[in-house]
XYZ file of C-alpha atoms in Angstrom:
293
model
C 30.825 -154.569 104.242
C 33.578 -152.338 102.895
C 37.167 -152.382 101.656
C 40.241 -150.695 103.104
C 43.092 -151.701 100.812
C 43.771 -152.113 97.121
C 43.534 -155.904 97.465
C 39.785 -155.451 98.090
C 39.772 -157.505 101.287
C 36.297 -157.434 102.852
C 35.754 -155.907 106.281
C 32.539 -155.258 108.175
C 30.940 -153.652 111.219
C 27.462 -154.232 112.621
C 24.806 -151.941 111.154
C 23.497 -151.027 114.624
C 26.681 -148.989 115.095
C 26.141 -147.128 111.802
C 24.248 -143.836 111.654
C 24.734 -143.155 107.980
C 26.984 -143.864 104.987
C 27.881 -140.832 102.871
C 30.223 -140.070 99.959
C 33.366 -138.180 100.838
C 32.830 -134.513 101.647
C 35.362 -131.695 102.172
C 37.032 -131.672 105.576
C 38.405 -129.065 107.941
C 41.830 -129.830 109.396
C 42.374 -129.947 113.170
C 45.803 -128.828 114.479
C 47.531 -131.288 116.844
C 44.886 -133.973 116.400
C 45.693 -137.696 116.465
C 47.635 -138.663 113.324
C 44.808 -140.947 112.158
C 42.191 -138.179 112.546
C 42.470 -136.475 109.179
C 39.889 -133.716 109.685
C 36.275 -132.984 110.575
C 33.060 -132.760 108.569
C 29.785 -131.037 109.341
C 27.187 -133.792 109.530
C 23.549 -133.001 110.440
C 24.591 -129.971 112.486
C 27.363 -131.909 114.247
C 31.106 -131.523 113.857
C 32.283 -135.084 113.345
C 35.944 -136.187 113.313
C 37.039 -138.288 110.320
C 39.359 -141.258 110.935
C 41.452 -142.814 108.192
C 40.387 -146.390 108.973
C 43.032 -148.159 106.833
C 45.800 -146.217 108.590
C 44.224 -146.753 112.009
C 44.355 -150.547 111.686
C 47.815 -150.695 110.115
C 47.254 -150.505 106.338
C 48.617 -147.864 103.980
C 47.214 -144.405 104.636
C 44.690 -143.147 102.062
C 46.376 -140.492 99.939
C 44.511 -137.138 99.778
C 44.332 -137.546 96.005
C 42.133 -140.631 96.594
C 39.675 -138.978 99.011
C 37.128 -138.054 96.333
C 36.490 -141.749 95.575
C 36.114 -142.766 99.233
C 33.138 -143.051 101.592
C 32.486 -142.084 105.188
C 30.797 -144.489 107.590
C 29.338 -142.351 110.391
C 29.150 -144.429 113.574
C 27.813 -143.984 117.092
C 29.884 -146.179 119.377
C 31.261 -145.860 122.913
C 29.256 -142.627 123.304
C 31.287 -141.113 120.461
C 30.116 -140.099 116.965
C 32.914 -140.428 114.390
C 33.213 -140.984 110.644
C 35.487 -143.714 109.305
C 36.907 -143.147 105.821
C 36.932 -146.369 103.763
C 37.903 -147.025 100.156
C 34.602 -148.507 99.006
C 31.230 -149.653 100.290
C 30.305 -153.135 99.098
C 26.843 -154.031 100.401
C 24.802 -154.712 103.516
C 24.150 -158.369 104.252
C 22.113 -160.170 106.895
C 24.325 -162.355 109.045
C 23.387 -164.391 112.109
C 25.858 -164.018 114.994
C 26.029 -167.831 115.172
C 27.652 -167.868 111.721
C 30.482 -165.580 112.859
C 33.591 -167.338 114.102
C 35.757 -165.830 116.811
C 39.076 -164.464 115.572
C 41.829 -167.099 115.940
C 43.901 -166.697 119.090
C 47.015 -167.319 117.000
C 46.433 -163.945 115.324
C 47.953 -162.300 118.395
C 46.820 -159.823 121.021
C 45.100 -156.513 120.326
C 44.291 -157.333 116.714
C 41.446 -155.267 115.301
C 39.476 -158.296 114.069
C 36.883 -159.601 116.511
C 35.173 -162.168 114.260
C 35.253 -163.815 110.847
C 32.456 -164.864 108.496
C 32.132 -165.711 104.790
C 30.282 -164.178 101.862
C 30.310 -165.684 98.364
C 33.413 -167.746 99.239
C 35.249 -164.653 100.477
C 36.449 -164.079 104.031
C 34.816 -161.116 105.795
C 36.636 -159.731 108.833
C 34.476 -158.095 111.505
C 36.388 -155.141 112.960
C 36.708 -154.369 116.667
C 35.582 -150.738 116.495
C 35.873 -150.384 120.281
C 39.567 -151.249 120.278
C 40.166 -148.864 117.387
C 38.394 -145.972 119.112
C 40.013 -146.687 122.461
C 43.473 -146.355 120.913
C 42.586 -143.004 119.348
C 40.481 -141.635 122.224
C 41.686 -143.083 125.544
C 38.780 -142.779 127.987
C 40.581 -141.701 131.144
C 37.549 -140.349 133.000
C 35.370 -143.365 132.297
C 37.911 -145.741 133.852
C 37.933 -144.066 137.275
C 36.834 -146.513 139.942
C 34.397 -145.378 142.656
C 35.376 -145.629 146.316
C 33.745 -148.653 147.950
C 32.986 -149.245 151.601
C 34.316 -152.416 153.183
C 30.766 -153.790 153.250
C 30.278 -153.146 149.517
C 33.609 -154.738 148.638
C 32.919 -157.815 150.745
C 29.453 -158.107 149.210
C 31.021 -158.375 145.761
C 33.773 -160.716 146.931
C 31.174 -163.295 147.935
C 29.924 -163.619 144.351
C 31.088 -165.751 141.463
C 31.413 -163.170 138.673
C 31.805 -163.755 134.950
C 32.838 -161.181 132.328
C 32.033 -161.875 128.673
C 33.130 -159.805 125.667
C 34.616 -160.521 122.252
C 36.525 -157.211 122.239
C 39.995 -157.413 123.771
C 39.900 -153.766 124.883
C 36.476 -154.228 126.508
C 37.671 -157.341 128.362
C 40.686 -155.407 129.616
C 38.530 -152.489 130.763
C 36.191 -154.819 132.638
C 39.050 -156.772 134.168
C 40.950 -153.618 135.177
C 37.851 -152.248 136.903
C 37.537 -155.346 139.088
C 41.294 -155.770 139.607
C 41.482 -152.279 141.085
C 38.963 -153.171 143.787
C 40.445 -156.662 144.285
C 37.423 -158.649 143.075
C 37.893 -162.100 141.504
C 36.198 -163.023 138.225
C 36.122 -165.448 135.289
C 36.554 -164.209 131.698
C 35.057 -165.608 128.471
C 35.415 -164.343 124.895
C 31.926 -165.074 123.566
C 28.455 -166.220 124.566
C 28.873 -169.864 123.589
C 32.042 -170.184 125.655
C 30.343 -168.435 128.581
C 27.265 -170.694 128.502
C 29.410 -173.843 128.437
C 31.556 -172.591 131.318
C 28.513 -171.544 133.362
C 27.029 -175.039 133.022
C 30.342 -176.596 134.053
C 30.613 -174.368 137.121
C 26.994 -175.043 138.093
C 27.555 -178.807 137.903
C 30.615 -178.362 140.141
C 28.516 -176.545 142.738
C 29.949 -173.071 142.005
C 27.341 -171.396 139.758
C 27.873 -167.885 138.420
C 26.004 -165.316 140.509
C 26.623 -162.196 138.440
C 27.177 -162.032 134.684
C 28.466 -158.959 132.821
C 28.163 -159.573 129.082
C 28.500 -157.743 125.797
C 25.491 -157.849 123.446
C 27.135 -158.111 120.010
C 29.284 -161.269 119.951
C 29.989 -164.122 117.543
C 28.499 -167.633 117.988
C 26.004 -166.560 120.683
C 25.141 -162.932 121.343
C 24.258 -161.371 124.688
C 20.505 -161.535 124.089
C 20.639 -165.240 123.272
C 22.963 -165.902 126.212
C 20.530 -164.153 128.590
C 17.617 -166.154 127.222
C 19.512 -169.451 127.577
C 20.458 -168.601 131.165
C 16.881 -167.726 132.128
C 15.673 -170.989 130.558
C 18.039 -173.142 132.650
C 17.040 -173.720 136.278
C 20.669 -174.271 137.286
C 21.709 -170.880 135.920
C 18.628 -168.664 136.160
C 19.454 -167.191 139.584
C 22.309 -165.189 137.992
C 21.997 -161.401 137.910
C 22.591 -160.380 134.298
C 24.099 -157.047 133.240
C 24.354 -156.536 129.488
C 26.583 -153.761 128.208
C 26.911 -152.452 124.695
C 28.833 -149.907 122.673
C 25.585 -149.056 120.892
C 23.673 -145.910 121.865
C 20.150 -147.232 121.472
C 17.059 -147.485 123.652
C 16.038 -150.468 121.516
C 19.010 -152.428 122.876
C 17.974 -151.674 126.454
C 14.344 -152.663 125.862
C 15.304 -155.928 124.196
C 17.793 -156.709 126.967
C 14.969 -156.577 129.516
C 12.722 -158.673 127.273
C 15.201 -161.565 127.219
C 15.634 -161.539 130.992
C 18.616 -159.264 131.604
C 18.300 -157.220 134.790
C 20.234 -154.198 133.515
C 21.676 -152.816 130.283
C 24.509 -150.271 130.256
C 26.371 -148.329 127.588
C 30.118 -149.015 127.492
C 32.290 -148.025 129.187
C 31.905 -146.280 132.525
C 33.525 -148.019 135.465
C 31.392 -146.193 138.042
C 28.133 -147.184 136.347
C 29.340 -150.782 136.033
C 30.363 -151.146 139.688
C 27.117 -149.515 140.845
C 25.118 -151.971 138.712
C 27.106 -154.882 140.147
C 26.402 -153.650 143.676
C 22.664 -153.547 142.882
C 22.983 -157.120 141.656
C 24.839 -158.161 144.816
C 22.146 -156.568 146.992
C 19.385 -158.343 145.062
C 21.156 -161.706 145.372
C 21.710 -161.136 149.094
C 18.033 -160.272 149.645
C 16.947 -163.352 147.677
C 19.194 -165.618 149.734
C 17.806 -164.165 152.988
C 14.218 -164.794 151.864
C 15.127 -168.320 150.777
C 16.680 -169.035 154.182
C 13.534 -167.828 155.983
C 11.150 -169.818 153.748
């Protein structure tokens, strides 16, 4: 948890995204950089850009005279290592994803808060780091869609596909990728919503065949969602692809342990579509074997 404004509001990001927390250190300016990138620091033999986090999410910019009292949160997210300057570091707390509420829809679109929890009767706002980074570093190359054959496209069209992510920018990236190849899908904002909807669709005779889900989400995370799906006979045939902004082999290993078929780092449209095609092929092969049995 950390603060960004003089009112000492509490904000947070998941520790799995954090490489290190360090006191402010002198920066080197970068000409023509994004206006919220205030310089670079040398961190463990890497040149790391520093982002004024208060300014990036719409608060007052940190004045250079205040830098010496600030901290840098070095993160590894969306395949990018950056340092976020914050006013103060509060503490690290253990928080179950089930205790994090989704941000209210009435807050509007593209807000930087992805979840809300409480600590000592104070509201803690969980920041959508992916949305923040995507606005500063648009990932043009990663959004390019691979060319599909007619057979591949039709193979995907036959499936009931669900996309699950609590980040608005991640949902848009996923949706855009499928819209561009004219593939239908259902969207959910968290694991609990997805599990409920999957059960409803299964009872209606239209179960989800292919699930693409984030790992870090409020109410029910991707690991728990995968485990619940594998434990339900009506849902367990679904091919599960977990994707995460975290750069960690641990995430991939755990994803397989809970029954996910694949785990990808966000966001690369080509890798996603290729994984979905592998899922479609596996489902098709399973259905052929079932028909012959």
